[in-house]
Amino acid sequence: MEATPASVTKLIDELSELPGVGRKTAARLTFFLLRNQNDLAERLATALHDLKERTRFCSVCYNITEDDPCPICSNPDRDPRVLCVVEEPLAVIALEQAGVFRGVYHVLHGVLSPSQGMFVENLRIGELVTRVRGGDVDEIILATNPTSEGDWTASYLLTQLHPLGVRVTRLGRGLPVGGDLEYADSVTLTRALEGRETI
Amino acid sequence: MEATPASVTKLIDELSELPGVGRKTAARLTFFLLRNQNDLAERLATALHDLKERTRFCSVCYNITEDDPCPICSNPDRDPRVLCVVEEPLAVIALEQAGVFRGVYHVLHGVLSPSQGMFVENLRIGELVTRVRGGDVDEIILATNPTSEGDWTASYLLTQLHPLGVRVTRLGRGLPVGGDLEYADSVTLTRALEGRETI
């Protein structure tokens, strides 16, 4: 269309590939960037370029890192005998923000979901088994998401890890702190009842 | 935080500056880009770089363009005597998609809004007056948005254009096609009643 220059259409096309960004949002973002006086477009371009250029997977835990092994794996104050298995690097960030876990991580990079084309060989499951077999691990915390796919992945991991004779736990289920009983769904309430604690 | 590499944090920071993008969304987009196999991050970086590198304002209508004058202004099939004044390049795209307007445009790049720091000198209003004074213009369609600020800007433009003896019109107001009377607000209904047509 003659009203839109090729470079504008191009950016709208690329932005539309982002999850949750439709063509209208992409167009609005593009024109926001065109109007922006602080060189945000250029800064974004540099940050995007550096993202893939500078980051890699940690060869120990497969988290995203600039240094290999990552700062968590190479931190002598962390306990390498407690391994927390998560689906995504975002989960590591969430757990680190909580600031209570002092062990190390293993990032699967996904969850078992055959309908989405995610099989055992697409996840870092083989690497986990090798790592546990080769290392001095006391406990593995399965911290997959509390979804049916996350639970299924945890069950599969348990079958693989159980023969290795290591203690396997999972994160507690129940009411989220700050939540309202009135709005809790029945599955969460059932889990909260089953997991009730003596006070 | 040791869990997040600097280049990842950097991109999250930059993405958070986009309108409607909070830190959680920015983090999700960043990790989507990290996982993406099709080099979307690199393609986005190139598109963002090209955006400011290749585009400029058309020296006639101030629309975004790669060539000056823009394809619309330099199209001999378009009628330069009918001038449609819009707030933003996005409005040009919307009107071109409708495909009925065969005149040319003038892009103000904003709307009068003193509280937002948008005054007469921040818009392409002087350029519009000069253009109308110097050219052979029969009609000016004020197509600012149907908001109080858009209406106010149109009123101001009318005071500037009226002395030049040119016909000034504005886009019709009424019910949007495909809309539902039940959901129309009272101001739109009032305008629709005032602007009722004999059939």
Tab-separated table of C-alpha atoms in Angstrom:
chain	number	residue	atom	x	y	z
A	1	MET	CA	0.000	0.000	0.000
A	2	GLU	CA	1.493	3.311	-1.015
A	3	ALA	CA	0.618	4.978	2.338
A	4	THR	CA	3.055	2.760	4.260
A	5	PRO	CA	6.810	2.713	3.523
A	6	ALA	CA	8.385	-0.762	3.177
A	7	SER	CA	10.531	-0.359	6.306
A	8	VAL	CA	7.439	0.488	8.364
A	9	THR	CA	5.485	-2.510	7.013
A	10	LYS	CA	8.508	-4.705	7.684
A	11	LEU	CA	8.685	-3.739	11.371
A	12	ILE	CA	4.904	-4.187	11.737
A	13	ASP	CA	5.283	-7.683	10.216
A	14	GLU	CA	8.102	-8.660	12.578
A	15	LEU	CA	6.418	-7.258	15.705
A	16	SER	CA	3.219	-9.164	14.807
A	17	GLU	CA	5.148	-12.413	15.315
A	18	LEU	CA	5.511	-11.680	19.030
A	19	PRO	CA	3.016	-13.512	21.253
A	20	GLY	CA	-0.018	-11.389	22.140
A	21	VAL	CA	0.831	-8.728	19.555
A	22	GLY	CA	-1.665	-8.355	16.701
A	23	ARG	CA	-1.229	-6.174	13.609
A	24	LYS	CA	-3.022	-3.179	15.185
A	25	THR	CA	-0.794	-3.290	18.271
A	26	ALA	CA	2.281	-3.795	16.060
A	27	ALA	CA	1.324	-0.721	13.990
A	28	ARG	CA	0.769	1.334	17.143
A	29	LEU	CA	4.156	0.271	18.547
A	30	THR	CA	5.871	1.055	15.235
A	31	PHE	CA	4.480	4.582	15.090
A	32	PHE	CA	5.282	5.059	18.765
A	33	LEU	CA	8.901	4.173	17.924
A	34	LEU	CA	8.884	6.524	14.919
A	35	ARG	CA	7.723	9.403	17.135
A	36	ASN	CA	10.032	8.533	20.036
A	37	GLN	CA	12.747	11.142	20.523
A	38	ASN	CA	15.001	9.089	22.826
A	39	ASP	CA	16.291	6.663	20.195
A	40	LEU	CA	14.315	3.809	21.737
A	41	ALA	CA	14.214	2.034	18.348
A	42	GLU	CA	18.017	2.103	18.133
A	43	ARG	CA	18.431	1.027	21.770
A	44	LEU	CA	15.982	-1.834	21.225
A	45	ALA	CA	17.850	-2.893	18.066
A	46	THR	CA	21.135	-3.017	20.012
A	47	ALA	CA	19.586	-4.920	22.940
A	48	LEU	CA	18.006	-7.456	20.567
A	49	HIS	CA	21.264	-7.919	18.721
A	50	ASP	CA	23.211	-8.386	21.989
A	51	LEU	CA	20.635	-10.802	23.359
A	52	LYS	CA	21.556	-13.677	21.063
A	53	GLU	CA	25.135	-12.557	20.599
A	54	ARG	CA	26.030	-12.567	24.289
A	55	THR	CA	23.831	-15.207	25.857
A	56	ARG	CA	24.177	-18.981	25.796
A	57	PHE	CA	22.983	-21.913	27.876
A	58	CYS	CA	24.906	-22.759	31.042
A	59	SER	CA	26.509	-26.156	30.342
A	60	VAL	CA	25.590	-27.304	33.868
A	61	CYS	CA	22.016	-26.107	34.507
A	62	TYR	CA	20.934	-24.894	31.021
A	63	ASN	CA	19.785	-21.541	32.349
A	64	ILE	CA	20.389	-18.524	30.095
A	65	THR	CA	23.753	-16.969	30.923
A	66	GLU	CA	26.547	-14.750	29.611
A	67	ASP	CA	29.240	-16.738	31.445
A	68	ASP	CA	29.587	-20.512	31.445
A	69	PRO	CA	29.041	-21.950	34.028
A	70	CYS	CA	26.401	-19.437	35.106
A	71	PRO	CA	26.806	-17.251	38.224
A	72	ILE	CA	24.473	-19.526	40.213
A	73	CYS	CA	26.303	-22.771	39.311
A	74	SER	CA	29.702	-21.184	39.991
A	75	ASN	CA	28.643	-19.556	43.301
A	76	PRO	CA	30.480	-21.425	46.120
A	77	ASP	CA	27.809	-20.305	48.636
A	78	ARG	CA	25.098	-22.315	46.881
A	79	ASP	CA	24.443	-25.925	47.711
A	80	PRO	CA	24.968	-28.134	44.619
A	81	ARG	CA	23.405	-31.118	46.405
A	82	VAL	CA	19.909	-29.577	46.231
A	83	LEU	CA	18.648	-29.399	42.644
A	84	CYS	CA	15.508	-27.493	41.673
A	85	VAL	CA	14.075	-28.576	38.292
A	86	VAL	CA	12.075	-25.863	36.483
A	87	GLU	CA	10.425	-25.546	33.085
A	88	GLU	CA	11.759	-22.150	32.047
A	89	PRO	CA	14.411	-19.529	32.938
A	90	LEU	CA	11.510	-17.263	34.020
A	91	ALA	CA	10.841	-19.706	36.877
A	92	VAL	CA	14.469	-19.315	38.027
A	93	ILE	CA	13.967	-15.538	38.117
A	94	ALA	CA	10.759	-15.929	40.159
A	95	LEU	CA	12.425	-18.275	42.656
A	96	GLU	CA	15.509	-16.061	42.949
A	97	GLN	CA	13.266	-13.067	43.617
A	98	ALA	CA	11.701	-15.005	46.495
A	99	GLY	CA	15.281	-15.311	47.750
A	100	VAL	CA	14.850	-18.410	49.936
A	101	PHE	CA	16.304	-21.167	47.748
A	102	ARG	CA	20.060	-21.629	48.168
A	103	GLY	CA	20.525	-24.731	45.998
A	104	VAL	CA	21.077	-24.871	42.229
A	105	TYR	CA	18.769	-25.272	39.248
A	106	HIS	CA	18.146	-27.425	36.205
A	107	VAL	CA	16.143	-25.814	33.392
A	108	LEU	CA	14.160	-28.249	31.205
A	109	HIS	CA	13.233	-25.621	28.560
A	110	GLY	CA	9.649	-26.724	28.251
A	111	VAL	CA	7.210	-29.302	29.401
A	112	LEU	CA	6.121	-32.664	27.979
A	113	SER	CA	3.272	-31.979	25.554
A	114	PRO	CA	3.074	-34.342	22.576
A	115	SER	CA	0.247	-32.275	21.015
A	116	GLN	CA	2.649	-29.282	20.933
A	117	GLY	CA	5.475	-31.450	19.594
A	118	MET	CA	7.322	-31.479	22.931
A	119	PHE	CA	8.696	-34.940	23.657
A	120	VAL	CA	11.310	-36.247	26.124
A	121	GLU	CA	14.113	-35.617	23.618
A	122	ASN	CA	13.095	-31.929	23.234
A	123	LEU	CA	13.685	-31.245	26.930
A	124	ARG	CA	16.911	-31.316	28.980
A	125	ILE	CA	15.786	-34.541	30.691
A	126	GLY	CA	18.690	-36.735	29.534
A	127	GLU	CA	21.073	-34.053	30.802
A	128	LEU	CA	19.275	-34.046	34.164
A	129	VAL	CA	19.596	-37.817	34.574
A	130	THR	CA	23.291	-37.714	33.590
A	131	ARG	CA	23.851	-34.822	36.015
A	132	VAL	CA	22.164	-36.617	38.925
A	133	ARG	CA	23.933	-39.888	38.116
A	134	GLY	CA	27.336	-38.216	37.936
A	135	GLY	CA	26.977	-35.808	40.852
A	136	ASP	CA	26.559	-35.764	44.592
A	137	VAL	CA	22.832	-34.859	44.714
A	138	ASP	CA	20.809	-35.245	47.922
A	139	GLU	CA	17.444	-33.867	46.862
A	140	ILE	CA	15.671	-32.987	43.633
A	141	ILE	CA	12.797	-30.507	43.919
A	142	LEU	CA	10.467	-30.861	40.926
A	143	ALA	CA	9.223	-27.293	40.456
A	144	THR	CA	7.333	-27.698	37.176
A	145	ASN	CA	4.220	-25.522	36.879
A	146	PRO	CA	1.083	-26.728	38.715
A	147	THR	CA	-0.662	-27.566	35.420
A	148	SER	CA	-1.638	-30.963	34.031
A	149	GLU	CA	1.354	-30.901	31.663
A	150	GLY	CA	3.691	-29.788	34.446
A	151	ASP	CA	2.383	-32.561	36.710
A	152	TRP	CA	2.730	-35.101	33.930
A	153	THR	CA	6.329	-34.027	33.277
A	154	ALA	CA	7.066	-34.285	37.021
A	155	SER	CA	5.601	-37.834	37.077
A	156	TYR	CA	7.779	-38.819	34.128
A	157	LEU	CA	10.867	-37.327	35.802
A	158	LEU	CA	10.051	-39.285	38.965
A	159	THR	CA	10.111	-42.578	37.004
A	160	GLN	CA	13.550	-41.622	35.652
A	161	LEU	CA	14.991	-40.334	38.934
A	162	HIS	CA	13.558	-42.897	41.357
A	163	PRO	CA	15.945	-45.717	40.298
A	164	LEU	CA	18.898	-43.411	41.091
A	165	GLY	CA	17.998	-43.541	44.800
A	166	VAL	CA	17.783	-39.786	45.264
A	167	ARG	CA	15.128	-37.990	47.329
A	168	VAL	CA	12.576	-36.354	45.038
A	169	THR	CA	10.150	-33.668	46.316
A	170	ARG	CA	7.812	-31.178	44.721
A	171	LEU	CA	6.625	-27.691	45.662
A	172	GLY	CA	3.712	-27.532	48.111
A	173	ARG	CA	0.214	-27.014	46.753
A	174	GLY	CA	-2.447	-24.901	48.403
A	175	LEU	CA	-3.900	-21.450	48.645
A	176	PRO	CA	-1.684	-18.698	47.222
A	177	VAL	CA	-0.626	-16.245	49.929
A	178	GLY	CA	-2.729	-13.090	49.748
A	179	GLY	CA	-5.416	-14.961	47.823
A	180	ASP	CA	-9.086	-15.110	48.734
A	181	LEU	CA	-10.787	-18.412	49.585
A	182	GLU	CA	-13.876	-17.177	47.770
A	183	TYR	CA	-12.006	-16.996	44.453
A	184	ALA	CA	-9.937	-20.165	44.797
A	185	ASP	CA	-10.890	-22.887	42.301
A	186	SER	CA	-12.071	-26.267	43.569
A	187	VAL	CA	-8.881	-28.152	42.582
A	188	THR	CA	-6.735	-25.695	44.562
A	189	LEU	CA	-9.121	-25.964	47.539
A	190	THR	CA	-8.995	-29.787	47.380
A	191	ARG	CA	-5.171	-29.680	47.358
A	192	ALA	CA	-5.184	-27.161	50.228
A	193	LEU	CA	-7.432	-29.451	52.293
A	194	GLU	CA	-5.339	-32.523	51.525
A	195	GLY	CA	-2.167	-30.627	52.425
A	196	ARG	CA	-3.528	-29.069	55.649
A	197	GLU	CA	-0.957	-28.475	58.388
A	198	THR	CA	-1.233	-28.726	62.166
A	199	ILE	CA	-0.696	-25.346	63.825
B	1	MET	CA	20.320	-10.385	40.211
B	2	GLU	CA	22.642	-13.244	39.397
B	3	ALA	CA	19.832	-15.292	37.782
B	4	THR	CA	19.432	-12.807	34.914
B	5	PRO	CA	22.286	-11.973	32.509
B	6	ALA	CA	22.864	-8.258	31.863
B	7	SER	CA	21.851	-8.506	28.174
B	8	VAL	CA	18.529	-10.089	29.159
B	9	THR	CA	17.822	-7.418	31.802
B	10	LYS	CA	18.758	-4.739	29.262
B	11	LEU	CA	16.209	-5.958	26.705
B	12	ILE	CA	13.531	-6.277	29.409
B	13	ASP	CA	14.267	-2.655	30.400
B	14	GLU	CA	14.017	-1.372	26.824
B	15	LEU	CA	10.847	-3.337	26.005
B	16	SER	CA	9.224	-2.001	29.199
B	17	GLU	CA	9.399	1.494	27.698
B	18	LEU	CA	6.920	0.528	24.981
B	19	PRO	CA	3.335	1.647	25.641
B	20	GLY	CA	1.196	-1.084	27.202
B	21	VAL	CA	4.199	-3.300	27.962
B	22	GLY	CA	4.919	-3.895	31.667
B	23	ARG	CA	7.961	-5.686	33.112
B	24	LYS	CA	6.218	-9.064	33.194
B	25	THR	CA	5.205	-8.819	29.536
B	26	ALA	CA	8.683	-7.542	28.637
B	27	ALA	CA	10.254	-10.549	30.404
B	28	ARG	CA	7.889	-12.944	28.640
B	29	LEU	CA	8.687	-11.382	25.237
B	30	THR	CA	12.425	-11.533	25.956
B	31	PHE	CA	12.347	-15.238	26.797
B	32	PHE	CA	10.109	-15.882	23.795
B	33	LEU	CA	12.806	-14.239	21.640
B	34	LEU	CA	15.535	-16.285	23.344
B	35	ARG	CA	13.667	-19.506	22.557
B	36	ASN	CA	12.695	-18.473	19.027
B	37	GLN	CA	14.449	-20.557	16.391
B	38	ASN	CA	13.726	-18.315	13.406
B	39	ASP	CA	16.078	-15.482	14.306
B	40	LEU	CA	13.150	-13.197	15.093
B	41	ALA	CA	15.347	-11.168	17.492
B	42	GLU	CA	17.868	-10.500	14.705
B	43	ARG	CA	15.122	-9.700	12.171
B	44	LEU	CA	13.505	-7.302	14.655
B	45	ALA	CA	16.877	-5.648	15.327
B	46	THR	CA	17.376	-5.078	11.580
B	47	ALA	CA	13.825	-3.785	11.080
B	48	LEU	CA	14.185	-1.376	14.011
B	49	HIS	CA	17.511	-0.119	12.708
B	50	ASP	CA	16.120	0.368	9.183
B	51	LEU	CA	13.028	2.124	10.502
B	52	LYS	CA	14.786	5.341	11.486
B	53	GLU	CA	17.566	4.948	8.922
B	54	ARG	CA	15.275	4.767	5.889
B	55	THR	CA	12.221	6.796	6.799
B	56	ARG	CA	11.734	10.536	6.870
B	57	PHE	CA	8.852	12.996	6.685
B	58	CYS	CA	7.421	13.863	3.278
B	59	SER	CA	8.265	17.544	2.758
B	60	VAL	CA	4.786	18.152	1.324
B	61	CYS	CA	2.347	16.259	3.577
B	62	TYR	CA	4.614	15.233	6.523
B	63	ASN	CA	3.544	11.597	6.307
B	64	ILE	CA	6.223	8.971	7.020
B	65	THR	CA	7.935	7.995	3.774
B	66	GLU	CA	11.075	6.501	2.269
B	67	ASP	CA	10.918	8.750	-0.814
B	68	ASP	CA	10.390	12.489	-0.776
B	69	PRO	CA	7.801	13.552	-1.870
B	70	CYS	CA	5.858	10.486	-0.726
B	71	PRO	CA	4.122	8.125	-3.167
B	72	ILE	CA	0.729	9.707	-2.444
B	73	CYS	CA	1.896	13.304	-3.026
B	74	SER	CA	3.752	12.302	-6.204
B	75	ASN	CA	0.885	10.196	-7.606
B	76	PRO	CA	-0.536	12.077	-10.655
B	77	ASP	CA	-3.875	10.221	-10.264
B	78	ARG	CA	-4.559	11.844	-6.910
B	79	ASP	CA	-6.317	15.190	-6.632
B	80	PRO	CA	-4.055	17.753	-4.897
B	81	ARG	CA	-6.958	20.181	-4.600
B	82	VAL	CA	-8.645	18.059	-1.887
B	83	LEU	CA	-6.618	18.009	1.313
B	84	CYS	CA	-7.407	15.666	4.202
B	85	VAL	CA	-5.886	16.788	7.529
B	86	VAL	CA	-5.183	13.955	10.004
B	87	GLU	CA	-3.502	13.686	13.397
B	88	GLU	CA	-1.220	10.712	12.726
B	89	PRO	CA	0.213	8.542	9.905
B	90	LEU	CA	-1.948	5.685	11.270
B	91	ALA	CA	-5.031	7.658	10.195
B	92	VAL	CA	-3.635	7.840	6.631
B	93	ILE	CA	-3.270	4.040	6.655
B	94	ALA	CA	-6.868	3.612	7.881
B	95	LEU	CA	-8.237	5.977	5.206
B	96	GLU	CA	-6.129	4.356	2.457
B	97	GLN	CA	-7.422	0.944	3.517
B	98	ALA	CA	-10.986	2.246	3.085
B	99	GLY	CA	-9.820	3.084	-0.448
B	100	VAL	CA	-12.358	5.816	-1.238
B	101	PHE	CA	-10.358	9.013	-0.759
B	102	ARG	CA	-8.494	10.135	-3.883
B	103	GLY	CA	-7.147	13.467	-2.628
B	104	VAL	CA	-3.934	14.086	-0.674
B	105	TYR	CA	-3.117	14.351	3.034
B	106	HIS	CA	-1.572	16.622	5.607
B	107	VAL	CA	-0.311	14.970	8.796
B	108	LEU	CA	-0.316	17.206	11.908
B	109	HIS	CA	1.668	14.728	14.076
B	110	GLY	CA	-0.482	15.167	17.131
B	111	VAL	CA	-3.361	17.134	18.495
B	112	LEU	CA	-3.567	20.345	20.521
B	113	SER	CA	-3.297	19.368	24.172
B	114	PRO	CA	-1.594	21.948	26.421
B	115	SER	CA	-1.699	19.543	29.392
B	116	GLN	CA	0.403	17.082	27.347
B	117	GLY	CA	2.731	19.852	26.170
B	118	MET	CA	1.268	19.894	22.649
B	119	PHE	CA	0.883	23.473	21.436
B	120	VAL	CA	0.321	24.999	17.962
B	121	GLU	CA	4.073	25.145	17.330
B	122	ASN	CA	4.476	21.403	18.046
B	123	LEU	CA	2.113	20.454	15.199
B	124	ARG	CA	2.463	20.921	11.440
B	125	ILE	CA	-0.157	23.702	11.492
B	126	GLY	CA	2.055	26.507	10.154
B	127	GLU	CA	3.063	24.198	7.296
B	128	LEU	CA	-0.626	23.527	6.559
B	129	VAL	CA	-1.480	27.218	6.362
B	130	THR	CA	1.546	27.904	4.129
B	131	ARG	CA	0.578	24.955	1.915
B	132	VAL	CA	-3.036	26.102	1.533
B	133	ARG	CA	-1.985	29.705	0.936
B	134	GLY	CA	0.535	28.727	-1.713
B	135	GLY	CA	-1.447	25.998	-3.461
B	136	ASP	CA	-4.582	25.510	-5.490
B	137	VAL	CA	-6.744	23.914	-2.774
B	138	ASP	CA	-10.525	23.587	-3.207
B	139	GLU	CA	-11.467	21.717	-0.037
B	140	ILE	CA	-9.901	20.860	3.285
B	141	ILE	CA	-11.360	17.873	5.139
B	142	LEU	CA	-10.551	18.081	8.849
B	143	ALA	CA	-10.234	14.409	9.813
B	144	THR	CA	-8.945	14.772	13.376
B	145	ASN	CA	-10.174	12.107	15.790
B	146	PRO	CA	-13.727	12.506	17.152
B	147	THR	CA	-12.411	13.348	20.648
B	148	SER	CA	-12.608	16.623	22.555
B	149	GLU	CA	-8.956	17.351	21.739
B	150	GLY	CA	-9.477	16.414	18.074
B	151	ASP	CA	-12.546	18.644	17.882
B	152	TRP	CA	-10.698	21.476	19.577
B	153	THR	CA	-7.797	21.160	17.134
B	154	ALA	CA	-10.284	21.172	14.219
B	155	SER	CA	-11.915	24.356	15.604
B	156	TYR	CA	-8.512	26.025	15.857
B	157	LEU	CA	-7.638	24.970	12.299
B	158	LEU	CA	-10.945	26.419	11.100
B	159	THR	CA	-10.045	29.833	12.558
B	160	GLN	CA	-6.734	29.692	10.665
B	161	LEU	CA	-8.119	28.361	7.369
B	162	HIS	CA	-11.360	30.336	7.179
B	163	PRO	CA	-9.657	33.659	6.248
B	164	LEU	CA	-8.033	31.895	3.261
B	165	GLY	CA	-11.462	31.467	1.619
B	166	VAL	CA	-11.222	27.722	1.163
B	167	ARG	CA	-14.063	25.271	1.778
B	168	VAL	CA	-13.533	23.408	5.078
B	169	THR	CA	-15.446	20.217	5.924
B	170	ARG	CA	-15.157	17.498	8.538
B	171	LEU	CA	-15.916	13.762	8.568
B	172	GLY	CA	-19.542	12.798	9.281
B	173	ARG	CA	-20.505	11.766	12.795
B	174	GLY	CA	-22.954	9.027	13.657
B	175	LEU	CA	-23.318	5.329	14.334
B	176	PRO	CA	-20.344	3.198	13.271
B	177	VAL	CA	-21.310	0.726	10.551
B	178	GLY	CA	-21.767	-2.732	12.039
B	179	GLY	CA	-22.248	-1.199	15.492
B	180	ASP	CA	-25.185	-1.851	17.801
B	181	LEU	CA	-27.518	0.968	18.880
B	182	GLU	CA	-27.695	-0.634	22.310
B	183	TYR	CA	-23.985	-0.102	22.872
B	184	ALA	CA	-23.675	3.358	21.318
B	185	ASP	CA	-22.886	6.097	23.841
B	186	SER	CA	-25.275	9.020	24.230
B	187	VAL	CA	-22.990	11.584	22.544
B	188	THR	CA	-22.713	9.373	19.438
B	189	LEU	CA	-26.499	8.852	19.441
B	190	THR	CA	-27.077	12.610	19.754
B	191	ARG	CA	-24.745	13.245	16.796
B	192	ALA	CA	-26.461	10.468	14.818
B	193	LEU	CA	-29.872	12.035	15.455
B	194	GLU	CA	-28.651	15.528	14.543
B	195	GLY	CA	-27.082	14.174	11.375
B	196	ARG	CA	-30.072	12.025	10.302
B	197	GLU	CA	-30.550	11.652	6.555
B	198	THR	CA	-33.707	11.419	4.424
B	199	ILE	CA	-33.974	8.027	2.717
